PDB file of C-alpha atoms in Angstrom:
ATOM      1  CA  UNK T 267     -11.004  -6.439  -2.070  1.00  0.00           C
ATOM      2  CA  UNK T 268      -9.956  -9.852  -2.682  1.00  0.00           C
ATOM      3  CA  UNK T 269      -8.038  -9.567  -5.840  1.00  0.00           C
ATOM      4  CA  UNK T 270      -6.002  -6.495  -3.757  1.00  0.00           C
ATOM      5  CA  UNK T 271      -5.087  -8.574  -0.824  1.00  0.00           C
ATOM      6  CA  UNK T 272      -4.266 -11.751  -2.930  1.00  0.00           C
ATOM      7  CA  UNK T 273      -1.769  -9.057  -5.292  1.00  0.00           C
ATOM      8  CA  UNK T 274      -0.711  -7.820  -1.677  1.00  0.00           C
ATOM      9  CA  UNK T 275       0.395 -11.645  -0.857  1.00  0.00           C
ATOM     10  CA  UNK T 276       2.078 -12.201  -4.455  1.00  0.00           C
ATOM     11  CA  UNK T 277       4.420  -9.144  -3.978  1.00  0.00           C
ATOM     12  CA  UNK T 278       5.196 -10.065   0.321  1.00  0.00           C
ATOM     13  CA  UNK T 279       5.960 -13.746  -1.351  1.00  0.00           C
ATOM     14  CA  UNK T 280       8.649 -12.709  -3.693  1.00  0.00           C
ATOM     15  CA  UNK T 281       9.619  -9.514  -0.910  1.00  0.00           C
ATOM     16  CA  UNK T 282      12.946  -9.297   1.129  1.00  0.00           C
ATOM     17  CA  UNK T 283      10.900  -7.686   3.802  1.00  0.00           C
ATOM     18  CA  UNK T 284      11.010  -8.551   7.103  1.00  0.00           C
ATOM     19  CA  UNK T 285       7.983  -9.676   8.892  1.00  0.00           C
ATOM     20  CA  UNK T 286       6.607  -9.490  12.696  1.00  0.00           C
ATOM     21  CA  UNK T 287       3.626 -10.582  14.150  1.00  0.00           C
ATOM     22  CA  UNK T 288       2.163  -8.637  17.103  1.00  0.00           C
ATOM     23  CA  UNK T 289      -0.585 -10.553  19.452  1.00  0.00           C
ATOM     24  CA  UNK T 290      -2.807  -9.907  22.038  1.00  0.00           C
ATOM     25  CA  UNK T 291      -4.781 -12.288  23.285  1.00  0.00           C
ATOM     26  CA  UNK T 292      -6.421 -11.188  27.065  1.00  0.00           C
ATOM     27  CA  UNK T 293      -3.790  -9.778  29.467  1.00  0.00           C
ATOM     28  CA  UNK T 294      -0.992 -11.534  27.172  1.00  0.00           C
ATOM     29  CA  UNK T 295       0.976  -9.124  24.756  1.00  0.00           C
ATOM     30  CA  UNK T 296       4.243 -11.298  22.296  1.00  0.00           C
ATOM     31  CA  UNK T 297       6.126 -10.252  19.789  1.00  0.00           C
ATOM     32  CA  UNK T 298       7.382 -12.901  16.949  1.00  0.00           C
ATOM     33  CA  UNK T 299       9.097 -12.485  13.995  1.00  0.00           C
ATOM     34  CA  UNK T 300       7.795 -14.522  10.389  1.00  0.00           C
ATOM     35  CA  UNK T 301       9.188 -16.467   7.846  1.00  0.00           C
ATOM     36  CA  UNK T 302       8.103 -16.233   4.531  1.00  0.00           C
ATOM     37  CA  UNK T 303       5.703 -19.039   4.497  1.00  0.00           C
ATOM     38  CA  UNK T 304       4.294 -18.292   7.371  1.00  0.00           C
ATOM     39  CA  UNK T 305       2.325 -15.043   6.208  1.00  0.00           C
ATOM     40  CA  UNK T 306      -0.763 -16.948   4.014  1.00  0.00           C
ATOM     41  CA  UNK T 307      -1.312 -18.271   6.453  1.00  0.00           C
ATOM     42  CA  UNK T 308      -2.180 -15.694   8.963  1.00  0.00           C
ATOM     43  CA  UNK T 309      -3.495 -14.390   6.118  1.00  0.00           C
ATOM     44  CA  UNK T 310      -6.680 -16.962   6.038  1.00  0.00           C
ATOM     45  CA  UNK T 311      -9.438 -14.751   7.315  1.00  0.00           C
ATOM     46  CA  UNK T 312      -8.907 -12.289   4.074  1.00  0.00           C
ATOM     47  CA  UNK T 313      -8.234 -14.704   1.494  1.00  0.00           C
ATOM     48  CA  UNK T 314     -11.719 -16.782   2.876  1.00  0.00           C
ATOM     49  CA  UNK T 315     -14.035 -13.991   2.453  1.00  0.00           C
ATOM     50  CA  UNK T 316     -16.865 -14.349  -0.335  1.00  0.00           C
ATOM     51  CA  UNK T 317     -16.316 -11.858  -3.262  1.00  0.00           C
ATOM     52  CA  UNK T 318     -18.822  -9.639  -3.242  1.00  0.00           C
ATOM     53  CA  UNK T 319     -18.494  -8.289  -6.410  1.00  0.00           C
ATOM     54  CA  UNK T 320     -19.641 -11.657  -8.393  1.00  0.00           C
ATOM     55  CA  UNK T 321     -22.849 -12.090  -9.331  1.00  0.00           C
ATOM     56  CA  UNK T 322     -24.463 -13.723  -6.565  1.00  0.00           C
ATOM     57  CA  UNK T 323     -23.362 -11.384  -4.071  1.00  0.00           C
ATOM     58  CA  UNK T 324     -23.384  -8.364  -5.417  1.00  0.00           C
ATOM     59  CA  UNK T 325     -27.525  -7.599  -4.998  1.00  0.00           C
ATOM     60  CA  UNK T 326     -27.488  -8.197  -1.573  1.00  0.00           C
ATOM     61  CA  UNK T 327     -25.159  -4.770  -0.789  1.00  0.00           C
ATOM     62  CA  UNK T 328     -25.421  -1.865  -0.799  1.00  0.00           C
ATOM     63  CA  UNK T 329     -23.231   0.573  -2.151  1.00  0.00           C
ATOM     64  CA  UNK T 330     -22.113   4.213  -1.188  1.00  0.00           C
ATOM     65  CA  UNK T 331     -19.015   6.432  -2.325  1.00  0.00           C
ATOM     66  CA  UNK T 332     -17.842   9.138  -1.120  1.00  0.00           C
ATOM     67  CA  UNK T 333     -15.039  11.917  -1.840  1.00  0.00           C
ATOM     68  CA  UNK T 334     -13.379  13.503   1.145  1.00  0.00           C
ATOM     69  CA  UNK T 335     -11.913  16.721  -1.168  1.00  0.00           C
ATOM     70  CA  UNK T 336      -9.815  17.294   2.556  1.00  0.00           C
ATOM     71  CA  UNK T 337      -8.047  13.796   3.098  1.00  0.00           C
ATOM     72  CA  UNK T 338      -8.055  13.454  -0.986  1.00  0.00           C
ATOM     73  CA  UNK T 339      -9.401  10.130  -0.745  1.00  0.00           C
ATOM     74  CA  UNK T 340     -13.044   8.387  -2.372  1.00  0.00           C
ATOM     75  CA  UNK T 341     -14.059   5.400   0.045  1.00  0.00           C
ATOM     76  CA  UNK T 342     -16.517   3.490  -1.168  1.00  0.00           C
ATOM     77  CA  UNK T 343     -18.667   1.467   1.451  1.00  0.00           C
ATOM     78  CA  UNK T 344     -20.228  -1.720   0.921  1.00  0.00           C
ATOM     79  CA  UNK T 345     -23.182  -2.844   3.580  1.00  0.00           C
ATOM     80  CA  UNK T 346     -25.192  -5.620   3.941  1.00  0.00           C
ATOM     81  CA  UNK T 347     -28.845  -4.777   2.894  1.00  0.00           C
ATOM     82  CA  UNK T 348     -31.784  -5.182   5.525  1.00  0.00           C
ATOM     83  CA  UNK T 349     -33.018  -9.121   5.829  1.00  0.00           C
ATOM     84  CA  UNK T 350     -29.967  -9.961   3.481  1.00  0.00           C
ATOM     85  CA  UNK T 351     -27.743 -12.699   4.821  1.00  0.00           C
ATOM     86  CA  UNK T 352     -24.002 -12.973   4.531  1.00  0.00           C
ATOM     87  CA  UNK T 353     -20.029 -13.453   6.088  1.00  0.00           C
ATOM     88  CA  UNK T 354     -19.087  -9.933   5.462  1.00  0.00           C
ATOM     89  CA  UNK T 355     -21.706  -7.184   6.936  1.00  0.00           C
ATOM     90  CA  UNK T 356     -19.501  -4.040   5.817  1.00  0.00           C
ATOM     91  CA  UNK T 357     -16.205  -3.490   3.204  1.00  0.00           C
ATOM     92  CA  UNK T 358     -14.562  -0.060   3.163  1.00  0.00           C
ATOM     93  CA  UNK T 359     -12.389   0.408   0.388  1.00  0.00           C
ATOM     94  CA  UNK T 360     -10.406   3.893   0.708  1.00  0.00           C
ATOM     95  CA  UNK T 361      -8.439   5.011  -2.351  1.00  0.00           C
ATOM     96  CA  UNK T 362      -6.256   8.065  -2.828  1.00  0.00           C
ATOM     97  CA  UNK T 363      -7.261  10.743  -5.186  1.00  0.00           C
ATOM     98  CA  UNK T 364      -4.285  12.561  -4.717  1.00  0.00           C
ATOM     99  CA  UNK T 365      -2.337  13.522  -7.988  1.00  0.00           C
ATOM    100  CA  UNK T 366       0.759  11.257  -6.315  1.00  0.00           C
ATOM    101  CA  UNK T 367      -1.138   8.401  -5.450  1.00  0.00           C
ATOM    102  CA  UNK T 368      -3.531   8.219  -8.702  1.00  0.00           C
ATOM    103  CA  UNK T 369      -6.199   6.397  -7.330  1.00  0.00           C
ATOM    104  CA  UNK T 370      -4.481   3.587  -5.462  1.00  0.00           C
ATOM    105  CA  UNK T 371      -6.372   2.106  -2.922  1.00  0.00           C
ATOM    106  CA  UNK T 372      -4.602   2.983   0.829  1.00  0.00           C
ATOM    107  CA  UNK T 373      -6.706   0.550   2.599  1.00  0.00           C
ATOM    108  CA  UNK T 374      -9.234  -1.610   3.458  1.00  0.00           C
ATOM    109  CA  UNK T 375     -11.820  -2.200   6.195  1.00  0.00           C
ATOM    110  CA  UNK T 376     -13.898  -5.295   6.307  1.00  0.00           C
ATOM    111  CA  UNK T 377     -16.841  -6.448   9.578  1.00  0.00           C
ATOM    112  CA  UNK T 378     -17.120 -10.214   9.373  1.00  0.00           C
ATOM    113  CA  UNK T 379     -19.565 -12.345  11.228  1.00  0.00           C
ATOM    114  CA  UNK T 380     -19.923 -16.261  11.463  1.00  0.00           C
ATOM    115  CA  UNK T 381     -22.435 -17.853  13.055  1.00  0.00           C
ATOM    116  CA  UNK T 382     -22.202 -21.158  14.334  1.00  0.00           C
ATOM    117  CA  UNK T 383     -24.350 -23.422  16.619  1.00  0.00           C
ATOM    118  CA  UNK T 384     -22.560 -22.105  19.690  1.00  0.00           C
ATOM    119  CA  UNK T 385     -20.950 -19.294  19.013  1.00  0.00           C
ATOM    120  CA  UNK T 386     -20.675 -15.789  17.216  1.00  0.00           C
ATOM    121  CA  UNK T 387     -17.382 -14.266  15.853  1.00  0.00           C
ATOM    122  CA  UNK T 388     -17.281 -11.278  14.572  1.00  0.00           C
ATOM    123  CA  UNK T 389     -14.201 -10.229  12.917  1.00  0.00           C
ATOM    124  CA  UNK T 390     -12.264  -6.926  12.272  1.00  0.00           C
ATOM    125  CA  UNK T 391     -10.340  -6.949   9.372  1.00  0.00           C
ATOM    126  CA  UNK T 392      -8.236  -3.959   8.094  1.00  0.00           C
ATOM    127  CA  UNK T 393      -5.590  -4.264   5.318  1.00  0.00           C
ATOM    128  CA  UNK T 394      -3.232  -0.834   5.470  1.00  0.00           C
ATOM    129  CA  UNK T 395      -1.797  -1.394   1.598  1.00  0.00           C
ATOM    130  CA  UNK T 396       2.091  -2.227   1.523  1.00  0.00           C
ATOM    131  CA  UNK T 397       2.612  -2.083   5.563  1.00  0.00           C
ATOM    132  CA  UNK T 398       0.700  -4.307   7.892  1.00  0.00           C
ATOM    133  CA  UNK T 399      -2.855  -5.864   8.096  1.00  0.00           C
ATOM    134  CA  UNK T 400      -4.659  -6.259  11.641  1.00  0.00           C
ATOM    135  CA  UNK T 401      -7.350  -9.368  12.849  1.00  0.00           C
ATOM    136  CA  UNK T 402      -9.646  -8.267  15.227  1.00  0.00           C
ATOM    137  CA  UNK T 403     -11.670 -10.903  16.925  1.00  0.00           C
ATOM    138  CA  UNK T 404     -14.378 -11.560  19.191  1.00  0.00           C
ATOM    139  CA  UNK T 405     -15.732 -14.814  20.187  1.00  0.00           C
ATOM    140  CA  UNK T 406     -19.015 -14.884  21.653  1.00  0.00           C
ATOM    141  CA  UNK T 407     -20.258 -18.013  23.732  1.00  0.00           C
ATOM    142  CA  UNK T 408     -23.622 -18.659  25.694  1.00  0.00           C
ATOM    143  CA  UNK T 409     -23.270 -18.066  29.163  1.00  0.00           C
ATOM    144  CA  UNK T 410     -19.715 -17.921  28.799  1.00  0.00           C
ATOM    145  CA  UNK T 411     -17.215 -14.425  28.719  1.00  0.00           C
ATOM    146  CA  UNK T 412     -16.542 -13.121  25.088  1.00  0.00           C
ATOM    147  CA  UNK T 413     -12.944 -13.634  24.390  1.00  0.00           C
ATOM    148  CA  UNK T 414     -10.983 -11.205  22.065  1.00  0.00           C
ATOM    149  CA  UNK T 415      -8.240 -11.455  20.429  1.00  0.00           C
ATOM    150  CA  UNK T 416      -5.718  -9.389  17.817  1.00  0.00           C
ATOM    151  CA  UNK T 417      -3.234 -10.059  15.529  1.00  0.00           C
ATOM    152  CA  UNK T 418      -1.443  -7.616  13.663  1.00  0.00           C
ATOM    153  CA  UNK T 419       1.114  -8.505  10.778  1.00  0.00           C
ATOM    154  CA  UNK T 420       3.591  -5.920   9.414  1.00  0.00           C
ATOM    155  CA  UNK T 421       7.009  -5.487   7.296  1.00  0.00           C
ATOM    156  CA  UNK T 422       9.536  -3.473   6.812  1.00  0.00           C
TER     157      UNK T 422
END
């Protein structure tokens, strides 16, 4: 997934697309236009992920492949095995199987959990290839209400 996302960012680096960021923080919503050089910073949660296909991480995950004939897709799901620890709890890569998509990745979904001494951060990362990415973040601290943040970056 990481190499696919880096490839998407290389395309965006040289594109003429218009970029828009939508943010939701509690009850506040905000939409702004972005410069091209701001995209990588916003995509940092994707870029900071470990590669679960390397030799060290690969053994920690169970992989399941499922073909959906009605949708014409292949879903490749990697889930952290019981007793294992890692930043990525689940990763789903959806691949188009229809003749017009020629096996192209359509989307990537990643469940991530980051624990620190005073908080837990859960992230739901989603990348729709050639269209947009979203980052949903839930921050939990002891004796405090959860804080939820949502960011979507889209391009045309």
